[in-house]
XYZ file of N, CA, C and O in Angstrom:
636
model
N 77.477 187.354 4.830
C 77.440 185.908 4.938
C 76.764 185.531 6.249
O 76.935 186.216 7.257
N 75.936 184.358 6.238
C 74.945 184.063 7.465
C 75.458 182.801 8.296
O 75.471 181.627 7.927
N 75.822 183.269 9.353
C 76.079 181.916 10.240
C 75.514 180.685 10.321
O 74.605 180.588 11.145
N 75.883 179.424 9.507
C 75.052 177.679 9.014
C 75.656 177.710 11.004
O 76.694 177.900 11.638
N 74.346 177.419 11.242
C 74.549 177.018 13.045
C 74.020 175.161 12.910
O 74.447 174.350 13.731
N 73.011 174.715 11.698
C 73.398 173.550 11.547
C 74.444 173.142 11.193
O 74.867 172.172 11.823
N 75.264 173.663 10.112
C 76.492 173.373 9.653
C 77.871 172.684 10.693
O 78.747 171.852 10.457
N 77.524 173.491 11.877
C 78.475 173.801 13.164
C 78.137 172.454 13.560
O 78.935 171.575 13.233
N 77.170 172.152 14.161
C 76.435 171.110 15.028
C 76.366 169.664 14.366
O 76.094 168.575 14.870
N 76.729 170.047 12.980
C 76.135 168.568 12.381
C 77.109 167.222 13.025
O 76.941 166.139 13.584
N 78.458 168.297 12.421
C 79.685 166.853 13.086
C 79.119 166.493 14.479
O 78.893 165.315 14.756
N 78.941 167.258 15.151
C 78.707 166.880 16.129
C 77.423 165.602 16.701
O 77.685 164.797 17.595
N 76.027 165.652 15.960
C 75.287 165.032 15.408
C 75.393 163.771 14.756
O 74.602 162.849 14.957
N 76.547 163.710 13.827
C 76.882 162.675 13.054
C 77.723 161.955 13.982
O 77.747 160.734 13.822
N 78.412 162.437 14.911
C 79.393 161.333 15.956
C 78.543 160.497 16.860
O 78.809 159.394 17.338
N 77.541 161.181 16.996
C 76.435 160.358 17.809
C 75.282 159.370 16.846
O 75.152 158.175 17.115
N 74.435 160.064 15.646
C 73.553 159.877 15.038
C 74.293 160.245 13.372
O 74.171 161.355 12.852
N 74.912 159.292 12.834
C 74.641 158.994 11.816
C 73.665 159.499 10.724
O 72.473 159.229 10.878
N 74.114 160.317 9.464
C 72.736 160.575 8.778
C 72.763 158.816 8.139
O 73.653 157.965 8.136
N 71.223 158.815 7.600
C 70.711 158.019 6.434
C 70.717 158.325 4.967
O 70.768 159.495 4.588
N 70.667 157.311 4.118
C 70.155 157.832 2.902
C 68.842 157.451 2.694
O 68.324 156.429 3.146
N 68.137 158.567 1.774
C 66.634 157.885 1.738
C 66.802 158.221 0.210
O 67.725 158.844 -0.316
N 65.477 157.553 -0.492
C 65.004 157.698 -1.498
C 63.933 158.935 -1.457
O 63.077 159.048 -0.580
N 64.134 159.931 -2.651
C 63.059 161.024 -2.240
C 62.223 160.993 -3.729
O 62.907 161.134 -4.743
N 60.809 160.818 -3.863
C 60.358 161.091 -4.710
C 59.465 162.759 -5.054
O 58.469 162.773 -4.330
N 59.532 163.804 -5.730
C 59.012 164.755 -5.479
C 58.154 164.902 -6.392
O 58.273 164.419 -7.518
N 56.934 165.773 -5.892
C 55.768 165.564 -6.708
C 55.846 166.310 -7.415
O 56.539 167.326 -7.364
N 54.598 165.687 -8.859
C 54.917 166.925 -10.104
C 53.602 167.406 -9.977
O 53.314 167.909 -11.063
N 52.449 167.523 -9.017
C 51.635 167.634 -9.470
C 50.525 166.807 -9.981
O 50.492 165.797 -9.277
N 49.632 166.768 -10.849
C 48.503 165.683 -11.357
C 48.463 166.276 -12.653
O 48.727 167.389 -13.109
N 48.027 165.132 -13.127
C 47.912 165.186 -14.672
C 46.758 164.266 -14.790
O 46.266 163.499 -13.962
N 46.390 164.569 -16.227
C 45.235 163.688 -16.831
C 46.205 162.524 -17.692
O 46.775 163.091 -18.624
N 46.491 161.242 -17.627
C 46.895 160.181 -17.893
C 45.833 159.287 -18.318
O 45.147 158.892 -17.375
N 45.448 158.788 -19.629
C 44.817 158.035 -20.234
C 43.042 157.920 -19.518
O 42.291 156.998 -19.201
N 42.973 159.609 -19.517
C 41.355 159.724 -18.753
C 41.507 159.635 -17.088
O 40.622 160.272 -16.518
N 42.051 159.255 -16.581
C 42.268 159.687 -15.100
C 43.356 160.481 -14.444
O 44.489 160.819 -14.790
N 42.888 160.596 -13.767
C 43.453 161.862 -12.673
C 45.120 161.225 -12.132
O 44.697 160.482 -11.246
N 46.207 161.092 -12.099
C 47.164 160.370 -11.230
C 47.868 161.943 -10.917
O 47.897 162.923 -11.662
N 48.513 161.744 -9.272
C 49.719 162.477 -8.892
C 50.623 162.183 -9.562
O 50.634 160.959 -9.685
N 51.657 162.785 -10.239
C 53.103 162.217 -10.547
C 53.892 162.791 -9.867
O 53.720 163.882 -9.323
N 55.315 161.771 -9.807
C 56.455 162.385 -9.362
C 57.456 161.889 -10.432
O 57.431 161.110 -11.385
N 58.588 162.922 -9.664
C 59.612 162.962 -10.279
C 60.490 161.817 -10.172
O 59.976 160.985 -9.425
N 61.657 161.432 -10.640
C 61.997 159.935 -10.427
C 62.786 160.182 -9.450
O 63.280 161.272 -9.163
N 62.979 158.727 -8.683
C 63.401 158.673 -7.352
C 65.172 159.548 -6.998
O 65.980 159.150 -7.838
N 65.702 160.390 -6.163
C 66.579 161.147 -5.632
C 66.948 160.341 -4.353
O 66.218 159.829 -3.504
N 68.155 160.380 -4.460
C 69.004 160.192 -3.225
C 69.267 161.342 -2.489
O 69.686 162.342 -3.071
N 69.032 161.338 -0.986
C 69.241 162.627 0.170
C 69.857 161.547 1.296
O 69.557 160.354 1.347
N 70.742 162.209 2.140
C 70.820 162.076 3.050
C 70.272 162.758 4.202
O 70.195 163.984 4.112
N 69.809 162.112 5.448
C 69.095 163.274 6.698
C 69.288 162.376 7.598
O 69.988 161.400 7.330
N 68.607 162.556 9.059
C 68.105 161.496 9.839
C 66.959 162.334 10.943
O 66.917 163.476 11.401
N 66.175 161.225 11.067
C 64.826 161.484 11.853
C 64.983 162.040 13.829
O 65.726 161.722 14.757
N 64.416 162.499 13.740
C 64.037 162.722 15.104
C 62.584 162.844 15.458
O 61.626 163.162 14.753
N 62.668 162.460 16.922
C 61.138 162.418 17.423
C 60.634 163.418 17.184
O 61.419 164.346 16.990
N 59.133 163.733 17.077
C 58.390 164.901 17.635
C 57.742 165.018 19.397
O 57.272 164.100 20.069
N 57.873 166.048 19.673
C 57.794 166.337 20.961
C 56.231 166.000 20.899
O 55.829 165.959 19.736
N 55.350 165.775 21.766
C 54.184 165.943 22.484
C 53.383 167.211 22.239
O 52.394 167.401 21.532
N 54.270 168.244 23.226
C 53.490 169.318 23.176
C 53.723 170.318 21.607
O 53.046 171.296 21.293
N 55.030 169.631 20.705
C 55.022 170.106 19.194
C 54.197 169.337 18.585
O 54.334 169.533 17.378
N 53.132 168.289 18.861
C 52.318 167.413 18.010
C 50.662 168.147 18.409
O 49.668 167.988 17.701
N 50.696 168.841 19.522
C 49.364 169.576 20.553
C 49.276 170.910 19.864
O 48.288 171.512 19.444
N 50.550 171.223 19.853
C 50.471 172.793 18.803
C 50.190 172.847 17.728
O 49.853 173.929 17.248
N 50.223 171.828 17.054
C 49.893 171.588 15.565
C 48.340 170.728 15.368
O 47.543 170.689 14.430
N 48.351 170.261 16.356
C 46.639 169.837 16.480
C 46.406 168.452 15.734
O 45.557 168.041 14.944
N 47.762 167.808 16.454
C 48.405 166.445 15.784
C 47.868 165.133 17.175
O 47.334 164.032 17.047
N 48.100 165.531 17.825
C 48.502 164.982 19.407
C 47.453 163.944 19.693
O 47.831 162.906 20.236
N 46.124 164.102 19.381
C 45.267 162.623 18.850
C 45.412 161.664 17.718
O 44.956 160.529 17.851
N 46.056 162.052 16.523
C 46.372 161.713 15.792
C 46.889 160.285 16.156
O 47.688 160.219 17.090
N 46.390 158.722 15.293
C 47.080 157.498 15.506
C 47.986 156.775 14.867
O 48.099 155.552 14.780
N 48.910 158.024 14.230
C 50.012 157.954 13.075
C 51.271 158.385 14.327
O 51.313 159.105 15.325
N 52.577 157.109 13.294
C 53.911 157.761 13.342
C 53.983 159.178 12.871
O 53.740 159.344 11.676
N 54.296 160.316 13.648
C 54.769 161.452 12.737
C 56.313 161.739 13.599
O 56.270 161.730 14.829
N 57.642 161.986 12.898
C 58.197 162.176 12.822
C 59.048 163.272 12.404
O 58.614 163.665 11.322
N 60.337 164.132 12.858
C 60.668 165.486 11.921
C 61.891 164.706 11.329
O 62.590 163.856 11.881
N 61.964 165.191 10.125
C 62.976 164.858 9.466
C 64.345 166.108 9.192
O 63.834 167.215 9.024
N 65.169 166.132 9.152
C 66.642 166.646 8.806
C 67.328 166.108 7.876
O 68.089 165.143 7.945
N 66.924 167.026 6.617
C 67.793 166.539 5.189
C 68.237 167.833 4.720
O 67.845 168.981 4.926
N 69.577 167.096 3.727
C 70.117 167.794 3.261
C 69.856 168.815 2.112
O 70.320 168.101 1.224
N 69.477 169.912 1.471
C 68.407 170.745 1.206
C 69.028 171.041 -0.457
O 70.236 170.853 -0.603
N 68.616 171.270 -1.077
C 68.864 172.050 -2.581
C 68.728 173.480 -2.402
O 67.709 173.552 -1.716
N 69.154 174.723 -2.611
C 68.451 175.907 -2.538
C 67.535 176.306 -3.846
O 66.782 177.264 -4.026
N 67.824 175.417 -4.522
C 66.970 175.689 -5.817
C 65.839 175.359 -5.731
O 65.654 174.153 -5.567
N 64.902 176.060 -5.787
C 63.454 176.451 -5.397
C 62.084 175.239 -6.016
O 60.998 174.921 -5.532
N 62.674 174.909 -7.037
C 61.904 174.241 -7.596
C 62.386 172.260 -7.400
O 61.972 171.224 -7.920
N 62.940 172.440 -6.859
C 63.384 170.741 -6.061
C 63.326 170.536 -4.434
O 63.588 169.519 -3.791
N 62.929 171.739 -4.002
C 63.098 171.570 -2.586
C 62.046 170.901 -2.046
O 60.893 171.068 -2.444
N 62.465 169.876 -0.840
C 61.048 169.114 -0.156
C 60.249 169.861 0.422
O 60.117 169.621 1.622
N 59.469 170.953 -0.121
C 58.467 171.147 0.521
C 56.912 171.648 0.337
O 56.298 172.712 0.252
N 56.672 170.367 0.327
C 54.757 170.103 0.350
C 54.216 171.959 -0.443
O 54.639 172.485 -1.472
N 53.717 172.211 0.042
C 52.520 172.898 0.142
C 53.292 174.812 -0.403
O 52.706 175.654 -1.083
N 54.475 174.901 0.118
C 55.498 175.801 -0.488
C 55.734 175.872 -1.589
O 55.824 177.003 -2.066
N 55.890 174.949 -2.274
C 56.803 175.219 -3.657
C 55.424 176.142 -4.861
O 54.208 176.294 -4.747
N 56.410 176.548 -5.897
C 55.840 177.426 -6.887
C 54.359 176.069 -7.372
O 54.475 174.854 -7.219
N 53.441 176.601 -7.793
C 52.471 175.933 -8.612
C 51.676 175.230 -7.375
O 50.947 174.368 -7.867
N 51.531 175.268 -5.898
C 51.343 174.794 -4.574
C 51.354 172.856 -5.043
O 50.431 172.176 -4.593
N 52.375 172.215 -5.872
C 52.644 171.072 -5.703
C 52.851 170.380 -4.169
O 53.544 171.034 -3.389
N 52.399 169.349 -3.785
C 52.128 168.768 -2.168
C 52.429 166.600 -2.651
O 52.272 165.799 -3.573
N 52.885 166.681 -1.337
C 52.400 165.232 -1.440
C 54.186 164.287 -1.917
O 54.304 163.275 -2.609
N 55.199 165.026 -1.302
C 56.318 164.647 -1.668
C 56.769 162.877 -0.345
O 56.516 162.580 0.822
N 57.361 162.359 -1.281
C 57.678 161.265 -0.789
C 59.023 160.543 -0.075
O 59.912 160.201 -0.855
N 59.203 160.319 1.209
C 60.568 159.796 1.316
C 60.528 158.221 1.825
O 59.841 157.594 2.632
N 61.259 158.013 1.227
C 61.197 156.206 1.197
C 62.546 155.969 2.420
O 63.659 156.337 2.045
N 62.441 155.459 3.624
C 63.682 155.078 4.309
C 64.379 154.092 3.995
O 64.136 153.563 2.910
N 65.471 153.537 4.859
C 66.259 152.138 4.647
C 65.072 150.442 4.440
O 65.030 149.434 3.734
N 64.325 151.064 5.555
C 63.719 149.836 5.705
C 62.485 149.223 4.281
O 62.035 148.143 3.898
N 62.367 150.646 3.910
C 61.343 150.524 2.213
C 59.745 151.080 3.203
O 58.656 150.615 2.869
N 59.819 151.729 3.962
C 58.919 152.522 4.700
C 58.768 154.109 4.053
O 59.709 154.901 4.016
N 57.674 154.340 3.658
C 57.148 155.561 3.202
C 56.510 156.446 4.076
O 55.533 156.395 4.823
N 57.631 157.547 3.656
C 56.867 158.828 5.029
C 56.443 159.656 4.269
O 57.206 159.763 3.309
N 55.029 160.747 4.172
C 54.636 161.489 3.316
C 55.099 162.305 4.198
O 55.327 161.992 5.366
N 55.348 163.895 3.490
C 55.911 164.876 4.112
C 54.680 166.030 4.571
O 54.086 166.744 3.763
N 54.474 166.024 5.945
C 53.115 167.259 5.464
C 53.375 168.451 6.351
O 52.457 169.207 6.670
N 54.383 168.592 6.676
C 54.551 170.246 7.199
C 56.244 170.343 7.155
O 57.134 169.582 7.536
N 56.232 171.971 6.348
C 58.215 172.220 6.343
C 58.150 172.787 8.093
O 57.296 173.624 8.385
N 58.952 172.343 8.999
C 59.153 172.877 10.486
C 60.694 174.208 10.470
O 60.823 175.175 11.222
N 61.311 173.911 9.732
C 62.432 175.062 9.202
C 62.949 174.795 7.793
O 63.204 173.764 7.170
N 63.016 176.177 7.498
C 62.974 176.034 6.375
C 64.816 176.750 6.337
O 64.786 177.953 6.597
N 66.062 176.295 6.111
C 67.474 176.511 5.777
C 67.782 176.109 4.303
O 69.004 176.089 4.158
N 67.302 175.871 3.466
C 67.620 175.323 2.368
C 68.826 176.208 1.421
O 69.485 175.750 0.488
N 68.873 177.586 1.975
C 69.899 178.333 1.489
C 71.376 177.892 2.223
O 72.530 177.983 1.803
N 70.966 177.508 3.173
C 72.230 177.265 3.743
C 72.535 175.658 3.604
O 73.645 175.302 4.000
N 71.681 174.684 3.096
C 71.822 173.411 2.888
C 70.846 172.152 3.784
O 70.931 170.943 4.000
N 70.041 173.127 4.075
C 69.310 171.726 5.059
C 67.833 172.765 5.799
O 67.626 173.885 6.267
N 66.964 171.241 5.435
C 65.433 171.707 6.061
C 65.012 170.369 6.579
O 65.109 169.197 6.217
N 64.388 171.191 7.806
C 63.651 169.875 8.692
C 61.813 169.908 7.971
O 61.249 170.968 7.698
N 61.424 169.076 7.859
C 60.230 168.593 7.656
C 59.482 167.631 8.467
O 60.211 166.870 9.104
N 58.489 167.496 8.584
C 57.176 166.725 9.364
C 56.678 166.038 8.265
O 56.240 166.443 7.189
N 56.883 164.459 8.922
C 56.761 163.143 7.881
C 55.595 162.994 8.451
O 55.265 163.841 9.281
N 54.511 161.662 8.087
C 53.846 160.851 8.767
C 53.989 159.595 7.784
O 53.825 159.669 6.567
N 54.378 158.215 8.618
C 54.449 157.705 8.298
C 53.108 156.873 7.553
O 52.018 156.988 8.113
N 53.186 156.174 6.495
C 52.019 155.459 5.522
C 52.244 153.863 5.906
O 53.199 153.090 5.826
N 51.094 153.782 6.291
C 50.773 152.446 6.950
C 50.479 151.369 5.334
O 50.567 150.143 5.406
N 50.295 151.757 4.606
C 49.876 151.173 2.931
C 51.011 151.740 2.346
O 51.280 152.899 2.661
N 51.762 151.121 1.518
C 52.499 151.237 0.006
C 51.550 152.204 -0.227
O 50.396 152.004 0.152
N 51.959 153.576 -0.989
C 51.092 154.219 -2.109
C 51.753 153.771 -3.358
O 52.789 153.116 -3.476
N 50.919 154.270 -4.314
C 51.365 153.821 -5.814
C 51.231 154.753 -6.571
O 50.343 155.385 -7.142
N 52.763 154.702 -6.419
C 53.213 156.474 -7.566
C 53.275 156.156 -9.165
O 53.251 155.087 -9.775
N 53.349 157.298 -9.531
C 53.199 157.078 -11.104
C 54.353 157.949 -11.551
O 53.947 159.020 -12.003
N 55.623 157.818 -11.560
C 57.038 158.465 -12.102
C 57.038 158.528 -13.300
O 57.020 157.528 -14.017
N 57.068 160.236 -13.909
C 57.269 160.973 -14.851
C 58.502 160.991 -15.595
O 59.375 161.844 -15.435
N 58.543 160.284 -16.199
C 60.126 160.103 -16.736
C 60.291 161.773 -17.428
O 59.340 162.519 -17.665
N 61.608 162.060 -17.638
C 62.326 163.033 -18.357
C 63.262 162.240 -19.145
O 64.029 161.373 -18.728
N 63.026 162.830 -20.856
C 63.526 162.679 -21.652
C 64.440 163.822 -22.023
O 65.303 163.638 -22.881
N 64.313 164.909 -21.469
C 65.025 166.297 -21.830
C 65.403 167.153 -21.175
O 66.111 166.679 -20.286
N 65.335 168.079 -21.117
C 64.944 169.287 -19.920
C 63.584 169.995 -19.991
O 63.633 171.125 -19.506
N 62.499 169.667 -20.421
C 61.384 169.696 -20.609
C 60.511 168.639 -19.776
O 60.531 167.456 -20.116
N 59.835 169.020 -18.811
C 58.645 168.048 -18.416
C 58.212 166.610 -19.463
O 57.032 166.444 -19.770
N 58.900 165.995 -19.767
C 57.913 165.099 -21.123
C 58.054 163.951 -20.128
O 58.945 163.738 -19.306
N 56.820 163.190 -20.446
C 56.483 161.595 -19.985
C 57.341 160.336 -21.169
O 57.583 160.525 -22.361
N 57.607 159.256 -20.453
C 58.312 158.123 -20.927
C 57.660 157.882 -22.386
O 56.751 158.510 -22.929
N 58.218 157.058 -22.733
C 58.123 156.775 -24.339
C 56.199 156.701 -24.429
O 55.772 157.529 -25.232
N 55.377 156.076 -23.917
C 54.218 155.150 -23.905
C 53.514 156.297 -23.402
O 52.292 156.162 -23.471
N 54.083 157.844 -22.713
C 52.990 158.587 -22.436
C 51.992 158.231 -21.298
O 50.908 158.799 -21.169
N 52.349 157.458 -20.659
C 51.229 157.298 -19.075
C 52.354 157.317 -17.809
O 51.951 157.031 -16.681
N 53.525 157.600 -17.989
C 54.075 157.721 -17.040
C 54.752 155.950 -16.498
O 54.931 155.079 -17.350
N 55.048 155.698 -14.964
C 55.316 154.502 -14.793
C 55.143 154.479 -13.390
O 55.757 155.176 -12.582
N 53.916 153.295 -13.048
C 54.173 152.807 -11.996
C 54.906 152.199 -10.842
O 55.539 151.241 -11.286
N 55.096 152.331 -9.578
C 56.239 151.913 -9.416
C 55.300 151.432 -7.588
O 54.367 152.109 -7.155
N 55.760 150.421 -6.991
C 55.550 150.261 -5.926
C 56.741 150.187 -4.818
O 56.567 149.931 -3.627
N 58.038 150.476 -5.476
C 58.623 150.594 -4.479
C 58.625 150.045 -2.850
O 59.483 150.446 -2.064
């Protein structure tokens, strides 16, 4: 059995900093939808986490540090199941482009996992915040099978 050293720390964390809940949308990938190309995701998930700054010289190492974006690390609560976990560019089939919506209705795209604990219940990720609404196209499930909503194009959503 492996020592959760977040596990330990969290109360401690939460007496000071409060987690959030966010809305998480996760991507399915792209599909061809009535002749064009759309990303889909999966329909919107509730997580709890909460944000912390990024350091300077962790934004210089990553070759971020000119960059004229909010980027932010995030701390959420993790799935170990491989195929729901937030992370971009990792997961099976290299699906990218996962979404977390905060309190305020602010969209952070996720573009780097910074630790990856998800066995033990929690992974930090590298947001940047989206200055524009994007406009997702949510894949409904009718089954346990991948299938799209009744109408077959999926559903827009601006959230």
């Amino acid at each position: 059995m492996s020592l959760n050293l977040h596990s330990i720390v969290r109360h401690a964390i939460n007496a000071n900093y409060q987690d959030d809940s966010f809305t998480y949308y996760r991507s399915l990938g792209q599909e061809n939808v009535n002749g064009l190309i759309k990303a889909l995701y999966a329909p919107a998930e509730t997580i709890t986490g909460n944000f912390q700054s990024e350091g300077d010289s962790t934004l210089d190492h990553a070759n971020l540090a000119g960059q004229n974006s909010t980027v932010r690390k995030l701390y959420i609560h993790a799935s170990n199941d491989r195929e729901s976990r937030p992370w971009s560019l990792y997961r099976p089939l290299a699906r990218s482009g996962d979404y977390i919506v905060d309190k305020f209705g602010g969209y952070w795209l996720i573009t780097a996992v910074l630790e990856d604990f998800s066995d033990a219940g929690w992974v930090c990720v590298r947001c940047t915040f989206q200055t524009d609404t994007p406009q997702l196209t949510i894949k409904e499930n009718d089954d346990e099978e991948n299938t799209e909503n009744e109408n077959g194009t999926g559903t827009d959503t601006n959230n």
